[in-house]
Protein backbone atom coordinates (compact mmCIF):
# COMPACT_ATOMS: atom_id res chain seq x y z
CA MET A 1 0.00 0.00 0.00
CA LEU A 2 2.80 2.38 0.96
CA SER A 3 4.48 1.70 -2.35
CA GLY A 4 1.22 2.41 -4.23
CA LYS A 5 0.80 5.77 -2.46
CA ARG A 6 4.39 6.67 -3.29
CA ASN A 7 3.78 5.79 -6.96
CA SER A 8 0.51 7.76 -6.95
CA ALA A 9 2.23 10.80 -5.42
CA SER A 10 5.02 10.48 -7.96
CA ALA A 11 2.49 10.38 -10.82
CA LEU A 12 0.76 13.48 -9.44
CA GLN A 13 4.09 15.29 -9.23
CA ILE A 14 4.88 14.37 -12.84
CA LEU A 15 1.41 15.52 -13.93
CA SER A 16 1.82 18.80 -12.02
CA LEU A 17 5.20 19.39 -13.59
CA LEU A 18 3.77 18.61 -17.04
CA LEU A 19 0.89 21.05 -16.52
CA LEU A 20 3.33 23.70 -15.27
CA PHE A 21 5.51 23.14 -18.33
CA LEU A 22 2.51 23.41 -20.67
CA HIS A 23 1.38 26.57 -18.87
CA CYS A 24 4.84 28.10 -19.23
CA GLN A 25 4.90 27.16 -22.89
CA ALA A 26 1.49 28.75 -23.43
CA SER A 27 2.26 31.90 -21.42
CA SER A 28 5.40 32.47 -23.47
CA HIS A 29 3.10 32.96 -26.46
CA ASN A 30 0.98 35.65 -24.81
CA TYR A 31 1.89 39.31 -24.66
CA HIS A 32 0.13 42.25 -23.05
CA PHE A 33 0.31 45.64 -24.74
CA VAL A 34 -0.98 48.56 -22.69
CA VAL A 35 -1.19 51.63 -24.93
CA LYS A 36 -0.74 54.67 -22.69
CA GLU A 37 0.78 58.12 -22.43
CA ALA A 38 4.26 58.42 -20.92
CA THR A 39 6.58 61.37 -20.31
CA TYR A 40 9.73 61.56 -22.43
CA THR A 41 12.40 64.23 -22.77
CA ARG A 42 14.25 64.79 -26.03
CA LEU A 43 15.98 67.84 -27.58
CA CYS A 44 15.80 69.86 -24.34
CA SER A 45 12.01 69.59 -24.02
CA THR A 46 9.56 67.24 -22.35
CA LYS A 47 6.21 65.99 -23.63
CA GLU A 48 3.72 63.16 -23.30
CA ILE A 49 3.95 60.53 -26.03
CA LEU A 50 1.87 57.48 -26.81
CA THR A 51 3.68 54.25 -25.90
CA VAL A 52 3.18 50.55 -25.39
CA ASN A 53 3.84 49.58 -21.78
CA GLY A 54 5.51 52.95 -21.24
CA LYS A 55 8.41 52.01 -23.54
CA PHE A 56 9.81 53.91 -26.53
CA PRO A 57 10.57 52.04 -28.73
CA GLY A 58 8.09 49.43 -27.60
CA PRO A 59 8.63 45.80 -26.51
CA VAL A 60 10.38 43.29 -28.77
CA LEU A 61 8.18 40.33 -29.70
CA GLN A 62 9.89 36.96 -30.17
CA ALA A 63 8.66 33.86 -31.97
CA HIS A 64 9.90 30.89 -33.95
CA LYS A 65 8.97 30.27 -37.56
CA GLY A 66 5.45 28.84 -37.70
CA ASP A 67 4.43 29.91 -34.19
CA THR A 68 1.15 31.52 -33.24
CA ILE A 69 1.12 34.17 -30.51
CA TYR A 70 -1.58 36.29 -28.91
CA VAL A 71 -1.27 39.96 -28.03
CA ASN A 72 -3.81 41.50 -25.69
CA VAL A 73 -3.96 45.18 -26.64
CA HIS A 74 -5.47 47.46 -23.97
CA ASN A 75 -6.06 51.06 -25.05
CA ASN A 76 -5.45 53.30 -22.05
CA GLY A 77 -4.61 56.28 -24.25
CA ARG A 78 -6.65 59.28 -25.39
CA TYR A 79 -7.00 58.28 -29.03
CA ASN A 80 -8.36 55.37 -31.03
CA ILE A 81 -5.61 52.87 -31.83
CA THR A 82 -4.91 49.84 -33.99
CA ILE A 83 -1.78 47.68 -34.13
CA HIS A 84 -0.39 46.12 -37.34
CA TRP A 85 2.07 43.22 -37.43
CA HIS A 86 4.15 44.41 -40.37
CA GLY A 87 5.45 41.56 -42.51
CA VAL A 88 3.31 38.86 -40.88
CA LYS A 89 1.26 37.24 -43.64
CA GLN A 90 -1.53 36.13 -41.29
CA PRO A 91 -2.60 33.25 -43.56
CA ARG A 92 -6.40 33.24 -44.00
CA TYR A 93 -6.71 35.51 -40.93
CA PRO A 94 -6.79 39.22 -41.76
CA TRP A 95 -8.91 39.83 -38.65
CA SER A 96 -5.81 40.76 -36.63
CA ASP A 97 -3.90 42.55 -39.39
CA GLY A 98 -4.69 45.95 -37.94
CA PRO A 99 -5.10 48.84 -40.41
CA GLU A 100 -7.86 51.15 -39.23
CA TYR A 101 -11.15 50.84 -41.14
CA ILE A 102 -9.55 48.35 -43.54
CA THR A 103 -9.54 45.14 -41.47
CA GLN A 104 -10.94 46.41 -38.19
CA CYS A 105 -12.54 49.35 -36.47
CA PRO A 106 -10.14 51.03 -34.03
CA ILE A 107 -9.73 50.04 -30.40
CA GLN A 108 -11.41 52.91 -28.57
CA PRO A 109 -9.99 54.42 -25.36
CA GLY A 110 -10.77 52.15 -22.43
CA HIS A 111 -11.30 49.09 -24.64
CA LYS A 112 -9.17 46.08 -25.59
CA PHE A 113 -8.72 43.58 -28.41
CA LYS A 114 -6.97 40.20 -28.27
CA GLN A 115 -5.06 39.80 -31.53
CA LYS A 116 -3.99 36.45 -32.92
CA ILE A 117 -0.66 36.59 -34.79
CA ILE A 118 -0.05 33.63 -37.11
CA PHE A 119 3.52 33.27 -38.33
CA SER A 120 4.10 31.13 -41.42
CA GLU A 121 7.02 31.67 -43.84
CA GLU A 122 8.59 34.67 -42.10
CA GLU A 123 12.09 34.22 -40.69
CA GLY A 124 14.29 37.08 -39.54
CA THR A 125 13.40 40.60 -38.45
CA ILE A 126 10.00 42.20 -39.01
CA TRP A 127 8.13 44.68 -36.81
CA TRP A 128 4.86 45.97 -35.37
CA HIS A 129 3.44 49.48 -35.30
CA ALA A 130 0.25 51.48 -34.80
CA HIS A 131 -1.85 51.79 -37.95
CA SER A 132 -4.20 54.65 -37.12
CA ASP A 133 -3.65 58.35 -37.86
CA TRP A 134 -0.03 59.22 -36.95
CA SER A 135 0.18 57.13 -33.77
CA ARG A 136 2.96 54.99 -35.20
CA ALA A 137 5.41 57.91 -34.71
CA THR A 138 6.06 56.48 -31.22
CA VAL A 139 4.08 53.21 -31.11
CA TYR A 140 6.36 50.60 -32.69
CA GLY A 141 8.80 47.79 -31.95
CA ALA A 142 10.72 44.91 -33.47
CA ILE A 143 9.55 41.33 -34.04
CA ILE A 144 12.24 38.66 -34.09
CA VAL A 145 11.26 35.43 -35.84
CA TYR A 146 13.85 32.75 -35.14
CA PRO A 147 14.26 29.60 -37.27
CA LYS A 148 12.10 26.62 -36.39
CA ARG A 149 13.18 24.94 -33.18
CA GLY A 150 16.16 22.74 -33.94
CA ALA A 151 17.09 24.68 -37.10
CA SER A 152 19.89 27.23 -37.41
CA TYR A 153 20.71 30.41 -39.32
CA PRO A 154 22.13 30.09 -42.85
CA PHE A 155 25.11 32.15 -41.62
CA PRO A 156 27.52 31.81 -38.66
CA GLN A 157 25.87 32.10 -35.25
CA PRO A 158 26.40 35.69 -34.08
CA HIS A 159 27.96 36.56 -30.75
CA GLU A 160 25.01 38.81 -29.95
CA GLU A 161 21.82 40.11 -31.60
CA VAL A 162 20.87 43.79 -31.29
CA PRO A 163 17.73 45.62 -32.50
CA ILE A 164 18.57 48.89 -34.27
CA ILE A 165 15.34 50.82 -34.80
CA LEU A 166 15.44 54.06 -36.78
CA GLY A 167 12.75 56.66 -36.20
CA GLN A 168 11.77 60.33 -36.17
CA TRP A 169 11.01 62.78 -33.36
CA TRP A 170 8.93 65.94 -33.29
CA LYS A 171 9.18 68.45 -30.45
CA ARG A 172 5.47 69.14 -30.95
CA ASP A 173 2.71 66.70 -30.14
CA VAL A 174 2.61 64.47 -33.23
CA MET A 175 -1.18 64.42 -33.29
CA GLU A 176 -1.14 68.24 -33.48
CA VAL A 177 1.22 68.00 -36.46
CA PHE A 178 -1.15 65.49 -38.07
CA GLU A 179 -4.32 67.46 -37.39
CA GLU A 180 -2.76 70.72 -38.60
CA PHE A 181 -1.63 69.52 -42.01
CA VAL A 182 -4.90 67.68 -42.60
CA ARG A 183 -6.80 70.86 -41.74
CA THR A 184 -4.65 73.25 -43.81
CA GLY A 185 -4.06 70.99 -46.81
CA GLY A 186 -0.32 71.68 -46.81
CA ASP A 187 2.79 69.61 -46.14
CA PRO A 188 3.29 68.39 -42.55
CA ASN A 189 6.05 69.98 -40.50
CA VAL A 190 9.26 68.00 -40.90
CA SER A 191 10.58 66.22 -37.83
CA ASP A 192 13.13 67.83 -35.50
CA ALA A 193 15.35 64.75 -35.30
CA HIS A 194 15.97 61.25 -36.51
CA THR A 195 16.56 58.63 -33.84
CA ILE A 196 18.39 55.35 -33.24
CA ASN A 197 16.64 53.20 -30.65
CA GLY A 198 14.66 56.25 -29.57
CA GLN A 199 17.66 58.56 -29.08
CA PRO A 200 18.73 61.41 -31.41
CA GLY A 201 22.43 61.19 -30.56
CA ASP A 202 25.45 63.45 -30.06
CA LEU A 203 24.81 65.94 -32.85
CA TYR A 204 21.55 67.25 -31.35
CA PRO A 205 21.18 69.54 -28.31
CA CYS A 206 20.68 67.96 -24.88
CA SER A 207 21.20 64.48 -26.36
CA LYS A 208 24.82 63.48 -25.78
CA SER A 209 24.44 61.73 -22.43
CA ALA A 210 21.56 59.48 -23.59
CA THR A 211 23.09 58.49 -26.95
CA PHE A 212 22.59 54.78 -27.59
CA LYS A 213 25.82 52.78 -27.20
CA LEU A 214 26.48 49.32 -28.53
CA PHE A 215 29.29 47.76 -26.45
CA VAL A 216 31.24 45.16 -28.41
CA ASP A 217 34.21 42.83 -28.03
CA GLU A 218 36.99 42.57 -30.59
CA ASN A 219 36.68 40.14 -33.50
CA LYS A 220 33.12 39.11 -32.79
CA THR A 221 30.09 39.06 -35.09
CA TYR A 222 26.97 41.01 -34.11
CA LEU A 223 23.62 40.59 -35.83
CA LEU A 224 21.96 44.00 -36.19
CA ARG A 225 18.21 43.57 -36.54
CA MET A 226 17.35 46.81 -38.31
CA VAL A 227 13.95 48.47 -38.70
CA ASN A 228 13.13 51.76 -40.41
CA ALA A 229 10.21 53.00 -38.31
CA ALA A 230 10.60 56.60 -39.53
CA MET A 231 7.40 58.28 -40.64
CA ASN A 232 8.61 60.01 -43.79
CA SER A 233 12.36 59.37 -44.27
CA ILE A 234 14.16 56.85 -46.45
CA LEU A 235 17.52 56.58 -44.68
CA PHE A 236 21.18 56.00 -45.46
CA PHE A 237 22.93 54.14 -42.61
CA SER A 238 26.60 53.46 -41.99
CA ILE A 239 29.12 52.61 -39.24
CA ALA A 240 32.50 54.34 -39.36
CA ASN A 241 35.38 52.09 -40.55
CA HIS A 242 33.13 49.01 -40.56
CA ASN A 243 31.28 47.09 -43.25
CA LEU A 244 27.86 45.53 -42.87
CA THR A 245 26.98 42.18 -44.44
CA VAL A 246 23.27 42.03 -45.16
CA VAL A 247 21.87 38.48 -44.83
CA GLY A 248 18.14 39.14 -44.60
CA ALA A 249 15.45 41.61 -45.59
CA ASP A 250 11.77 41.86 -44.61
CA GLY A 251 11.68 38.44 -42.97
CA SER A 252 13.43 36.55 -45.80
CA TYR A 253 17.08 35.52 -46.16
CA THR A 254 19.30 37.07 -48.81
CA LYS A 255 22.59 36.15 -50.38
CA PRO A 256 25.24 37.87 -48.25
CA VAL A 257 26.07 41.32 -49.61
CA THR A 258 28.72 43.49 -47.94
CA ARG A 259 28.49 47.28 -48.04
CA ASP A 260 29.96 50.24 -46.17
CA CYS A 261 26.56 51.99 -46.44
CA ILE A 262 23.03 50.65 -46.71
CA THR A 263 19.66 52.21 -47.62
CA ILE A 264 16.46 51.35 -45.80
CA SER A 265 12.99 52.73 -46.51
CA PRO A 266 10.14 53.23 -44.03
CA GLY A 267 8.52 49.86 -43.44
CA GLN A 268 11.59 47.86 -44.43
CA THR A 269 13.78 45.68 -42.21
CA LEU A 270 17.30 44.33 -42.68
CA ASP A 271 19.39 41.69 -40.94
CA ALA A 272 23.03 42.77 -41.09
CA LEU A 273 26.18 41.22 -39.66
CA LEU A 274 28.74 43.55 -38.08
CA LEU A 275 32.27 42.16 -37.66
CA THR A 276 34.16 44.06 -34.96
CA ASN A 277 37.59 43.84 -36.60
CA GLN A 278 38.84 47.40 -36.06
CA GLN A 279 41.18 48.96 -33.53
CA VAL A 280 39.74 49.24 -30.03
CA GLY A 281 37.96 52.57 -29.84
CA GLN A 282 34.64 54.32 -30.47
CA TYR A 283 32.90 54.57 -33.83
CA TYR A 284 29.72 56.37 -34.78
CA MET A 285 26.84 54.62 -36.47
CA ALA A 286 24.85 57.29 -38.25
CA ALA A 287 21.74 57.73 -40.39
CA ARG A 288 20.37 60.57 -42.45
CA ALA A 289 17.70 61.04 -45.08
CA TYR A 290 17.75 60.12 -48.74
CA SER A 291 15.40 62.62 -50.38
CA SER A 292 15.46 62.87 -54.14
CA SER A 293 13.14 65.81 -54.84
CA PRO A 294 14.28 69.41 -54.34
CA ALA A 295 10.61 70.43 -54.13
CA VAL A 296 9.91 68.38 -50.98
CA ALA A 297 10.97 69.58 -47.52
CA PHE A 298 12.64 66.93 -45.35
CA ASP A 299 14.53 66.51 -42.09
CA ASN A 300 18.19 66.96 -43.09
CA THR A 301 19.62 66.20 -39.63
CA THR A 302 21.86 63.23 -38.79
CA THR A 303 21.23 60.79 -35.96
CA THR A 304 24.11 58.93 -34.31
CA ALA A 305 24.80 56.11 -31.91
CA ILE A 306 28.17 54.75 -30.78
CA VAL A 307 29.81 51.37 -31.32
CA GLN A 308 32.20 51.18 -28.37
CA TYR A 309 34.78 48.42 -28.07
CA ASN A 310 35.20 47.02 -24.58
CA ASN A 311 38.55 48.28 -23.35
CA ARG A 312 40.54 45.74 -21.36
CA ASN A 313 42.67 48.51 -19.87
CA SER A 314 39.60 50.33 -18.56
CA THR A 315 41.16 53.65 -19.53
CA PRO A 316 38.94 56.32 -21.11
CA PHE A 317 39.22 56.77 -24.86
CA SER A 318 41.17 59.94 -25.58
CA SER A 319 39.79 60.62 -29.07
CA PRO A 320 36.13 61.25 -30.01
CA PRO A 321 34.24 58.71 -32.13
CA ILE A 322 34.84 58.71 -35.88
CA LEU A 323 31.94 59.73 -38.12
CA PRO A 324 31.14 57.49 -41.11
CA TYR A 325 30.74 58.57 -44.71
CA LEU A 326 27.12 58.90 -45.81
CA PRO A 327 26.00 59.66 -49.38
CA TYR A 328 24.56 63.07 -50.15
CA TYR A 329 20.84 63.49 -49.52
CA ASN A 330 19.73 63.18 -53.16
CA ASP A 331 22.14 60.40 -54.23
CA THR A 332 19.64 58.19 -56.06
CA ASN A 333 22.39 56.00 -57.52
CA ALA A 334 23.73 55.17 -54.06
CA ALA A 335 20.25 54.33 -52.78
CA PHE A 336 19.25 52.06 -55.64
CA ASN A 337 22.64 50.45 -56.12
CA PHE A 338 22.06 49.05 -52.65
CA PHE A 339 18.42 48.06 -53.24
CA ASP A 340 19.41 46.32 -56.49
CA SER A 341 22.26 44.41 -54.82
CA LEU A 342 19.88 42.28 -52.73
CA ARG A 343 19.05 38.78 -53.98
CA SER A 344 17.10 35.94 -52.43
CA LEU A 345 19.23 33.22 -50.85
CA ALA A 346 17.44 30.68 -53.06
CA ASN A 347 19.23 27.52 -51.91
CA GLU A 348 18.10 24.00 -51.04
CA ASP A 349 17.14 24.89 -47.46
CA HIS A 350 15.53 28.18 -48.43
CA PRO A 351 14.03 27.68 -51.89
CA ILE A 352 12.01 30.28 -53.76
CA ASP A 353 9.23 30.01 -56.31
CA VAL A 354 9.11 33.01 -58.62
CA PRO A 355 5.74 33.16 -60.45
CA LYS A 356 6.16 32.76 -64.22
CA ASN A 357 2.74 32.32 -65.86
CA ILE A 358 1.03 35.63 -65.11
CA THR A 359 -2.79 35.56 -65.07
CA THR A 360 -3.40 39.10 -63.79
CA ARG A 361 -1.32 42.14 -64.68
CA LEU A 362 -1.90 45.43 -62.89
CA ILE A 363 -0.16 48.69 -63.76
CA SER A 364 -0.74 51.52 -61.29
CA THR A 365 0.56 55.06 -61.17
CA VAL A 366 1.65 56.37 -57.77
CA SER A 367 1.28 60.15 -57.69
CA VAL A 368 1.24 63.21 -55.52
CA ASN A 369 -1.79 65.33 -56.44
CA THR A 370 -3.80 68.39 -55.48
CA PHE A 371 -7.46 69.25 -54.97
CA PRO A 372 -8.74 72.78 -55.50
CA CYS A 373 -9.77 74.78 -52.42
CA PRO A 374 -12.39 77.57 -52.24
CA ASN A 375 -10.69 80.93 -52.90
CA ASN A 376 -7.30 79.12 -53.06
CA SER A 377 -7.43 78.98 -49.26
CA CYS A 378 -5.33 75.88 -48.60
CA GLU A 379 -1.58 75.64 -48.06
CA GLY A 380 -0.69 73.35 -50.97
CA PRO A 381 0.77 74.67 -54.24
CA ASN A 382 -1.15 77.71 -55.53
CA GLY A 383 -3.63 77.50 -52.66
CA THR A 384 -4.62 73.88 -53.32
CA ARG A 385 -4.97 70.91 -50.97
CA LEU A 386 -2.24 68.27 -51.29
CA ALA A 387 -3.39 64.74 -52.06
CA ALA A 388 -2.02 61.45 -53.40
CA SER A 389 -3.38 58.63 -55.52
CA MET A 390 -2.98 55.27 -57.19
CA ASN A 391 -4.28 55.14 -60.77
CA ASN A 392 -5.75 58.60 -60.26
CA ILE A 393 -7.93 57.48 -57.32
CA SER A 394 -7.28 59.13 -53.97
CA PHE A 395 -8.45 56.50 -51.50
CA VAL A 396 -11.14 57.42 -48.97
CA ASP A 397 -11.31 55.32 -45.79
CA PRO A 398 -14.74 54.17 -44.62
CA THR A 399 -15.83 55.65 -41.29
CA THR A 400 -18.71 53.51 -40.07
CA ILE A 401 -17.49 49.94 -40.69
CA ASP A 402 -14.27 48.40 -41.92
CA ILE A 403 -13.88 46.89 -45.39
CA LEU A 404 -13.13 43.36 -44.11
CA GLU A 405 -16.39 43.11 -42.17
CA ALA A 406 -18.32 44.67 -45.05
CA TYR A 407 -16.85 42.04 -47.40
CA TYR A 408 -17.33 39.13 -44.99
CA TYR A 409 -20.91 39.99 -44.05
CA HIS A 410 -21.92 41.24 -47.55
CA ILE A 411 -22.69 44.79 -46.44
CA ASN A 412 -23.22 47.05 -49.45
CA GLY A 413 -22.16 50.66 -49.85
CA VAL A 414 -18.87 50.52 -47.92
CA PHE A 415 -16.52 49.95 -50.87
CA ARG A 416 -16.70 49.43 -54.62
CA GLU A 417 -14.92 46.92 -56.82
CA GLY A 418 -13.21 48.04 -59.99
CA PHE A 419 -9.85 49.53 -59.08
CA PRO A 420 -8.45 49.98 -62.61
CA ASP A 421 -5.90 47.53 -64.02
CA PHE A 422 -4.30 50.30 -66.07
CA PRO A 423 -3.86 54.06 -65.59
CA PRO A 424 -7.11 55.77 -66.66
CA LEU A 425 -5.06 58.76 -67.84
CA VAL A 426 -2.13 58.01 -70.16
CA TYR A 427 0.56 60.67 -70.53
CA ASN A 428 4.33 60.99 -70.23
CA PHE A 429 4.28 59.97 -66.56
CA THR A 430 7.88 61.03 -65.85
CA GLY A 431 7.90 64.08 -68.10
CA GLU A 432 8.57 67.62 -66.95
CA ASP A 433 6.03 70.50 -66.86
CA LEU A 434 2.99 68.25 -66.96
CA PRO A 435 -0.41 69.94 -67.52
CA LEU A 436 -1.99 71.15 -64.27
CA ILE A 437 -5.28 69.47 -65.17
CA LEU A 438 -3.62 66.08 -64.56
CA GLN A 439 -2.99 66.93 -60.91
CA THR A 440 -6.59 66.51 -59.71
CA PRO A 441 -7.52 62.87 -58.96
CA LYS A 442 -10.89 61.33 -58.17
CA ARG A 443 -11.87 60.35 -54.65
CA GLY A 444 -13.10 56.83 -54.00
CA THR A 445 -13.01 53.60 -51.99
CA LYS A 446 -12.26 51.29 -54.88
CA VAL A 447 -10.69 47.87 -54.37
CA LYS A 448 -9.12 45.24 -56.63
CA VAL A 449 -10.56 41.70 -56.37
CA PHE A 450 -8.48 38.64 -57.28
CA ASP A 451 -9.58 35.06 -57.75
CA TYR A 452 -7.84 32.67 -55.39
CA GLY A 453 -4.61 31.41 -56.92
CA SER A 454 -4.21 34.28 -59.41
CA ILE A 455 -0.60 34.83 -60.49
CA VAL A 456 -0.20 38.57 -60.19
CA GLU A 457 2.27 41.02 -61.65
CA CYS A 458 1.94 44.57 -60.38
CA ILE A 459 3.92 47.47 -61.84
CA PHE A 460 4.13 50.68 -59.81
CA GLN A 461 4.75 53.64 -62.11
CA GLY A 462 5.99 56.82 -60.49
CA THR A 463 4.86 60.15 -61.90
CA ASN A 464 6.21 63.70 -61.77
CA LEU A 465 2.88 65.29 -60.91
CA VAL A 466 3.29 68.07 -58.28
CA ALA A 467 6.53 66.63 -56.90
CA GLY A 468 8.04 63.39 -58.16
CA ILE A 469 9.68 61.40 -55.37
CA ASP A 470 10.40 57.81 -54.29
CA HIS A 471 7.58 55.71 -52.80
CA PRO A 472 8.05 52.71 -50.46
CA MET A 473 4.99 50.58 -51.29
CA HIS A 474 3.90 48.01 -48.70
CA LEU A 475 1.47 45.13 -49.28
CA HIS A 476 -0.17 43.49 -46.28
CA GLY A 477 -0.73 39.73 -46.23
CA PHE A 478 2.04 38.86 -48.69
CA SER A 479 5.70 38.97 -49.50
CA PHE A 480 6.42 39.47 -53.19
CA TYR A 481 9.31 39.09 -55.59
CA ILE A 482 10.81 42.32 -56.90
CA VAL A 483 11.52 41.23 -60.46
CA GLY A 484 12.31 44.52 -62.16
CA ARG A 485 13.01 48.22 -61.78
CA GLY A 486 13.91 51.10 -64.06
CA PHE A 487 13.82 54.83 -64.66
CA GLY A 488 11.41 56.54 -67.01
CA ASN A 489 8.11 55.03 -68.17
CA PHE A 490 7.57 51.28 -68.02
CA ASP A 491 7.75 49.65 -71.46
CA GLN A 492 5.51 46.56 -71.57
CA ASP A 493 7.46 45.08 -74.50
CA LYS A 494 11.08 45.76 -73.58
CA ASP A 495 11.38 46.02 -69.80
CA PRO A 496 10.16 42.48 -68.90
CA LEU A 497 13.05 41.09 -70.99
CA ASN A 498 15.42 42.27 -68.25
CA TYR A 499 13.49 40.86 -65.27
CA ASN A 500 15.34 38.81 -62.68
CA LEU A 501 13.33 35.58 -62.40
CA VAL A 502 16.17 33.55 -60.87
CA ASP A 503 16.82 35.03 -57.42
CA PRO A 504 14.87 38.28 -57.00
CA PRO A 505 14.54 39.64 -53.45
CA HIS A 506 11.46 38.53 -51.52
CA ARG A 507 10.11 41.55 -49.62
CA ASN A 508 6.93 43.15 -48.32
CA THR A 509 7.93 46.78 -49.01
CA VAL A 510 9.45 47.97 -52.29
CA THR A 511 10.83 51.41 -53.10
CA VAL A 512 9.62 52.88 -56.39
CA PRO A 513 12.35 55.25 -57.66
CA ILE A 514 11.75 58.88 -58.49
CA SER A 515 10.74 59.16 -62.17
CA GLY A 516 10.76 55.37 -62.46
CA TRP A 517 8.92 52.08 -61.98
CA THR A 518 9.13 48.80 -60.09
CA ALA A 519 7.59 45.39 -60.93
CA ILE A 520 6.56 42.80 -58.33
CA ARG A 521 5.06 39.33 -58.58
CA PHE A 522 3.14 37.16 -56.12
CA LYS A 523 0.57 34.37 -56.00
CA ALA A 524 -2.80 35.47 -54.59
CA ASN A 525 -3.15 32.47 -52.27
CA ASN A 526 -4.03 34.28 -49.04
CA PRO A 527 -7.81 34.86 -48.95
CA GLY A 528 -8.95 38.04 -47.27
CA VAL A 529 -8.76 41.82 -47.35
CA TRP A 530 -5.24 43.27 -47.63
CA PHE A 531 -4.10 46.88 -47.57
CA LEU A 532 -1.65 48.26 -50.17
CA HIS A 533 -0.16 51.68 -49.44
CA CYS A 534 2.82 53.99 -49.55
CA HIS A 535 4.75 53.83 -46.27
CA LEU A 536 5.58 57.52 -46.32
CA GLU A 537 2.98 58.48 -43.76
CA ARG A 538 2.00 61.78 -45.38
CA HIS A 539 1.27 59.97 -48.67
CA LEU A 540 -0.87 57.39 -46.86
CA THR A 541 -2.79 60.21 -45.18
CA TRP A 542 -3.33 61.86 -48.58
CA GLY A 543 -4.73 58.68 -50.19
CA MET A 544 -1.89 56.75 -51.89
CA ASN A 545 -3.42 53.38 -51.13
CA THR A 546 -5.94 50.77 -52.17
CA VAL A 547 -7.15 47.35 -51.05
CA PHE A 548 -6.58 43.92 -52.57
CA ILE A 549 -9.32 41.38 -51.87
CA VAL A 550 -8.46 37.72 -52.51
CA LYS A 551 -11.53 35.51 -52.83
CA ASN A 552 -11.86 32.08 -51.23
CA GLY A 553 -10.59 29.03 -53.06
CA LYS A 554 -12.49 25.76 -53.50
CA HIS A 555 -10.98 23.77 -50.66
CA LYS A 556 -11.34 24.27 -46.91
CA GLU A 557 -7.69 25.23 -46.45
CA GLU A 558 -8.13 27.92 -49.12
CA LYS A 559 -10.92 29.77 -47.35
CA LEU A 560 -10.96 32.74 -44.99
CA LEU A 561 -11.02 31.68 -41.33
CA PRO A 562 -14.08 32.73 -39.31
CA ALA A 563 -14.16 36.09 -37.55
CA PRO A 564 -13.20 36.08 -33.87
CA GLN A 565 -16.09 36.44 -31.42
CA GLU A 566 -15.22 40.00 -30.48
CA MET A 567 -13.96 42.60 -32.95
CA PRO A 568 -13.65 46.25 -31.88
CA PRO A 569 -16.94 48.07 -32.62
CA CYS A 570 -17.03 51.26 -34.67
């Protein structure tokens, strides 16, 4: 009997330990985001900013390839909020994708929403950010997706992994900046600083003591998990006397490419290896804007952080850090030489499948536009209101219900199908001195509908209306292959002959060059409602966006998953 009790107690202990283990495993996949105001001081002044859990930048999420995690978002702030998991494909589950009035109504102050994040093919660095008004100026953070358990990186294991998140800072309340430029119809005020991990760095007033420092040992390899969370700045980035070897972009691996300077657009991420093979000392990492149009105001300041070698002698460094070389602000060749250098890894362990037999071809202009104002009373060019468009349609968000719910529950009047497959106005898109009549787009909530399994090629054609500039275009729900790029107007006969169909980069955000075009391809095999937009926040606000709807396929595993029980109400 005694022996039986001992065995029974032992079995209970094992069961308790098993339940504890399962609970720990489950709890590691649950995060709590409390959106709230917090006090931060930058550039000699203090203000309240919107944060997650009081942190700026916000918490780093961690997962393994193929995991599912849950994030409980509690809105304790003053404004409506949504959170987007940028680069997560969310297979068959757009319900947690996040863009306001596209896949959900916002989480109102005092309310919460439990979001289900389904990882699938992503591996590497991606990120999360607010997707409502201009809240993402301070509400953002990195997502690290490790290889499947038991698998390893396709590059040497780094000594340490470090998030490097680039951003922008305004002295003013960002929501005031947003509300003012929407009201006046002009350009938003440029930021007062760029930041690295939330800090402006040595070159700004009142910033030296808080400059971010990366402490390193000699002859080690550090994996920099880079995110461009800036609102309106494509950025050049470099570390003095050091090269960076890029091995991943937007949650996909790349062939290693080594550069002394990289370019990263808003919305994009990079995984870059830093080898600490220089003399013991201090070296600046620095970032500043790439801005190609002389007609567009931008933040021309430089943010810095410090790579500091651990000094065995413990004696202070006598010389100041060395500044790196950065290309000039409008160096388009430098920017796109880097973009074009990236290639998919495309090996046996990380194969790719570039679509070949196109069934749906879409050509869309991406333009800055203007609307007339009564008595020329707005602050855009010649008293107009600045706008933006795709295929001459300036997108209008719904305000009473989101597009996903309208589509799912067959509610009429919220959106219209028929986003054009080809520019409705044909002209010399990249010409100079274009007629003013071309500047005024149409307003609408038009979407493009794809049959499940469509093989899609989409060409983004930049235009020189109002102010030609580069556009980082981001597609939710998919990664796509960037198969071609060029300057001037896209030629349907000649340009496809030069496509890279062997190892094109696999990304979720592509930069369309000033006075040029970019071609992407993907298979429409993710049913649901997916946002497509420029990741320059002012262009998104002005209407440079549309929605792709992918219909259900025939089989169960090709159909949209049911809506969760509780979505935020409008």
